[in-house]
PDB file of C-alpha atoms in Angstrom:
ATOM      1  CA  UNK A   1      40.498  58.723 -96.495  1.00 70.00           C
ATOM      2  CA  UNK A   2      38.888  56.161 -94.294  1.00 87.00           C
ATOM      3  CA  UNK A   3      40.391  55.189 -91.041  1.00 96.00           C
ATOM      4  CA  UNK A   4      41.573  51.619 -90.447  1.00 97.00           C
ATOM      5  CA  UNK A   5      38.688  51.173 -87.979  1.00 97.00           C
ATOM      6  CA  UNK A   6      36.181  52.211 -90.634  1.00 97.00           C
ATOM      7  CA  UNK A   7      37.882  49.965 -93.160  1.00 98.00           C
ATOM      8  CA  UNK A   8      37.608  47.047 -90.754  1.00 98.00           C
ATOM      9  CA  UNK A   9      33.896  47.845 -90.037  1.00 98.00           C
ATOM     10  CA  UNK A  10      33.290  47.646 -93.853  1.00 97.00           C
ATOM     11  CA  UNK A  11      35.186  44.310 -94.036  1.00 97.00           C
ATOM     12  CA  UNK A  12      32.849  42.921 -91.355  1.00 97.00           C
ATOM     13  CA  UNK A  13      29.763  44.120 -93.309  1.00 95.00           C
ATOM     14  CA  UNK A  14      31.206  42.756 -96.615  1.00 94.00           C
ATOM     15  CA  UNK A  15      31.891  39.338 -95.015  1.00 94.00           C
ATOM     16  CA  UNK A  16      28.222  39.219 -93.989  1.00 90.00           C
ATOM     17  CA  UNK A  17      27.209  39.987 -97.573  1.00 88.00           C
ATOM     18  CA  UNK A  18      29.330  37.088 -98.818  1.00 86.00           C
ATOM     19  CA  UNK A  19      26.908  34.607 -97.160  1.00 81.00           C
ATOM     20  CA  UNK A  20      23.948  36.427 -98.572  1.00 86.00           C
ATOM     21  CA  UNK A  21      25.310  36.435-102.120  1.00 82.00           C
ATOM     22  CA  UNK A  22      26.853  33.010-102.708  1.00 83.00           C
ATOM     23  CA  UNK A  23      26.802  33.666-106.477  1.00 88.00           C
ATOM     24  CA  UNK A  24      29.459  36.308-105.858  1.00 89.00           C
ATOM     25  CA  UNK A  25      31.329  34.354-103.220  1.00 87.00           C
ATOM     26  CA  UNK A  26      34.703  34.303-105.042  1.00 90.00           C
ATOM     27  CA  UNK A  27      34.448  37.963-106.035  1.00 92.00           C
ATOM     28  CA  UNK A  28      33.685  39.054-102.423  1.00 94.00           C
ATOM     29  CA  UNK A  29      36.413  36.730-101.080  1.00 93.00           C
ATOM     30  CA  UNK A  30      38.907  38.438-103.454  1.00 94.00           C
ATOM     31  CA  UNK A  31      37.740  41.823-102.332  1.00 96.00           C
ATOM     32  CA  UNK A  32      38.070  40.803 -98.631  1.00 97.00           C
ATOM     33  CA  UNK A  33      41.570  39.463 -99.095  1.00 97.00           C
ATOM     34  CA  UNK A  34      42.710  42.535-101.025  1.00 97.00           C
ATOM     35  CA  UNK A  35      41.247  44.909 -98.416  1.00 98.00           C
ATOM     36  CA  UNK A  36      42.823  43.021 -95.452  1.00 98.00           C
ATOM     37  CA  UNK A  37      46.150  42.745 -97.193  1.00 98.00           C
ATOM     38  CA  UNK A  38      45.963  46.534 -97.913  1.00 98.00           C
ATOM     39  CA  UNK A  39      45.215  47.242 -94.208  1.00 98.00           C
ATOM     40  CA  UNK A  40      48.143  45.046 -93.193  1.00 98.00           C
ATOM     41  CA  UNK A  41      50.422  46.846 -95.581  1.00 98.00           C
ATOM     42  CA  UNK A  42      49.733  50.076 -93.594  1.00 97.00           C
ATOM     43  CA  UNK A  43      49.487  48.318 -90.144  1.00 97.00           C
ATOM     44  CA  UNK A  44      51.264  44.887 -90.259  1.00 98.00           C
ATOM     45  CA  UNK A  45      50.510  44.180 -86.545  1.00 98.00           C
ATOM     46  CA  UNK A  46      46.722  44.932 -86.814  1.00 98.00           C
ATOM     47  CA  UNK A  47      45.418  41.798 -85.100  1.00 98.00           C
ATOM     48  CA  UNK A  48      41.787  42.472 -86.181  1.00 98.00           C
ATOM     49  CA  UNK A  49      42.945  42.357 -89.867  1.00 98.00           C
ATOM     50  CA  UNK A  50      45.035  39.232 -89.278  1.00 98.00           C
ATOM     51  CA  UNK A  51      42.068  37.473 -87.501  1.00 98.00           C
ATOM     52  CA  UNK A  52      39.699  38.336 -90.390  1.00 98.00           C
ATOM     53  CA  UNK A  53      42.331  37.353 -93.002  1.00 98.00           C
ATOM     54  CA  UNK A  54      42.750  33.961 -91.282  1.00 98.00           C
ATOM     55  CA  UNK A  55      38.989  33.457 -91.274  1.00 98.00           C
ATOM     56  CA  UNK A  56      38.641  34.319 -94.971  1.00 97.00           C
ATOM     57  CA  UNK A  57      41.567  32.005 -95.818  1.00 97.00           C
ATOM     58  CA  UNK A  58      39.980  29.203 -93.734  1.00 96.00           C
ATOM     59  CA  UNK A  59      36.664  29.691 -95.542  1.00 94.00           C
ATOM     60  CA  UNK A  60      38.515  29.430 -98.740  1.00 93.00           C
ATOM     61  CA  UNK A  61      40.067  26.103 -97.727  1.00 93.00           C
ATOM     62  CA  UNK A  62      43.515  27.664 -97.280  1.00 96.00           C
ATOM     63  CA  UNK A  63      43.869  26.283 -93.786  1.00 96.00           C
ATOM     64  CA  UNK A  64      47.673  26.083 -93.496  1.00 97.00           C
ATOM     65  CA  UNK A  65      47.951  29.810 -94.508  1.00 98.00           C
ATOM     66  CA  UNK A  66      45.051  30.649 -92.286  1.00 98.00           C
ATOM     67  CA  UNK A  67      46.805  28.994 -89.307  1.00 98.00           C
ATOM     68  CA  UNK A  68      50.048  30.910 -89.986  1.00 98.00           C
ATOM     69  CA  UNK A  69      48.265  34.208 -90.205  1.00 98.00           C
ATOM     70  CA  UNK A  70      46.219  33.437 -87.033  1.00 98.00           C
ATOM     71  CA  UNK A  71      49.332  32.332 -85.012  1.00 98.00           C
ATOM     72  CA  UNK A  72      50.786  35.736 -85.928  1.00 98.00           C
ATOM     73  CA  UNK A  73      47.886  37.439 -84.154  1.00 98.00           C
ATOM     74  CA  UNK A  74      48.495  35.247 -81.061  1.00 98.00           C
ATOM     75  CA  UNK A  75      52.226  36.098 -81.130  1.00 98.00           C
ATOM     76  CA  UNK A  76      51.216  39.859 -81.140  1.00 98.00           C
ATOM     77  CA  UNK A  77      49.190  39.190 -77.905  1.00 97.00           C
ATOM     78  CA  UNK A  78      45.580  39.390 -79.271  1.00 98.00           C
ATOM     79  CA  UNK A  79      42.942  38.529 -76.637  1.00 97.00           C
ATOM     80  CA  UNK A  80      40.101  38.241 -79.148  1.00 98.00           C
ATOM     81  CA  UNK A  81      37.699  35.333 -78.659  1.00 98.00           C
ATOM     82  CA  UNK A  82      37.274  35.033 -82.477  1.00 98.00           C
ATOM     83  CA  UNK A  83      41.131  34.495 -82.830  1.00 98.00           C
ATOM     84  CA  UNK A  84      41.154  31.417 -80.615  1.00 98.00           C
ATOM     85  CA  UNK A  85      37.885  30.106 -82.014  1.00 98.00           C
ATOM     86  CA  UNK A  86      39.208  30.467 -85.633  1.00 98.00           C
ATOM     87  CA  UNK A  87      42.409  28.513 -84.723  1.00 98.00           C
ATOM     88  CA  UNK A  88      40.235  25.812 -83.356  1.00 97.00           C
ATOM     89  CA  UNK A  89      38.115  25.708 -86.554  1.00 97.00           C
ATOM     90  CA  UNK A  90      41.305  25.706 -88.764  1.00 97.00           C
ATOM     91  CA  UNK A  91      42.820  22.886 -86.707  1.00 96.00           C
ATOM     92  CA  UNK A  92      39.571  20.734 -87.006  1.00 95.00           C
ATOM     93  CA  UNK A  93      39.650  21.325 -90.750  1.00 94.00           C
ATOM     94  CA  UNK A  94      43.337  20.156 -90.823  1.00 95.00           C
ATOM     95  CA  UNK A  95      42.331  16.975 -89.000  1.00 93.00           C
ATOM     96  CA  UNK A  96      44.512  17.782 -85.949  1.00 93.00           C
ATOM     97  CA  UNK A  97      44.247  16.018 -82.590  1.00 89.00           C
ATOM     98  CA  UNK A  98      41.246  17.175 -80.587  1.00 90.00           C
ATOM     99  CA  UNK A  99      43.521  17.787 -77.564  1.00 89.00           C
ATOM    100  CA  UNK A 100      45.366  20.538 -79.517  1.00 88.00           C
ATOM    101  CA  UNK A 101      42.265  22.456 -80.613  1.00 92.00           C
ATOM    102  CA  UNK A 102      40.356  22.067 -77.304  1.00 93.00           C
ATOM    103  CA  UNK A 103      43.054  24.058 -75.639  1.00 94.00           C
ATOM    104  CA  UNK A 104      42.233  26.976 -78.025  1.00 95.00           C
ATOM    105  CA  UNK A 105      38.453  26.623 -77.449  1.00 95.00           C
ATOM    106  CA  UNK A 106      39.008  26.802 -73.710  1.00 96.00           C
ATOM    107  CA  UNK A 107      41.271  29.876 -74.131  1.00 96.00           C
ATOM    108  CA  UNK A 108      38.510  31.465 -76.224  1.00 96.00           C
ATOM    109  CA  UNK A 109      36.131  31.214 -73.407  1.00 97.00           C
ATOM    110  CA  UNK A 110      38.318  33.692 -71.397  1.00 96.00           C
ATOM    111  CA  UNK A 111      37.848  36.386 -73.988  1.00 98.00           C
ATOM    112  CA  UNK A 112      35.220  38.447 -75.700  1.00 98.00           C
ATOM    113  CA  UNK A 113      34.588  39.001 -79.445  1.00 97.00           C
ATOM    114  CA  UNK A 114      35.995  42.146 -80.911  1.00 97.00           C
ATOM    115  CA  UNK A 115      33.215  43.737 -83.121  1.00 97.00           C
ATOM    116  CA  UNK A 116      35.853  44.327 -85.751  1.00 98.00           C
ATOM    117  CA  UNK A 117      36.445  40.567 -86.231  1.00 98.00           C
ATOM    118  CA  UNK A 118      34.490  37.524 -87.329  1.00 97.00           C
ATOM    119  CA  UNK A 119      34.509  33.756 -87.070  1.00 96.00           C
ATOM    120  CA  UNK A 120      35.414  31.361 -89.862  1.00 96.00           C
ATOM    121  CA  UNK A 121      32.661  29.243 -91.074  1.00 92.00           C
ATOM    122  CA  UNK A 122      32.299  25.924 -89.237  1.00 87.00           C
ATOM    123  CA  UNK A 123      29.847  23.092 -90.021  1.00 77.00           C
ATOM    124  CA  UNK A 124      29.769  20.613 -87.204  1.00 68.00           C
ATOM    125  CA  UNK A 125      27.732  18.202 -89.369  1.00 64.00           C
ATOM    126  CA  UNK A 126      30.598  17.884 -91.682  1.00 66.00           C
ATOM    127  CA  UNK A 127      32.731  15.984 -89.260  1.00 55.00           C
TER     128      UNK A 127
END
């Protein structure tokens, strides 16, 4: 049986494949969500899994759910740069006041990225 770390490493690799295989985007998204939910069933406080699930939900347009999941990682004390960046991305997508999400971007600058997490997609030209 694979360790949680190995499973998260595979999630990161699969997420990268999602962008290379847009014809299979929905299928890969479903696999990512299932794997992350399975990891969280075993370790409900795994902040890396929460951060990645939030990113996938954001990429799927489920921003309110993404924000809830990401805030759970904050409440658990995560200091991952991708967490705070992802919250800012979700807040932009939700049309929130820039003052609110700039605070998260500033916080993100104080941390480093965990190699077991990834950022949600953000297209600055879309705004």
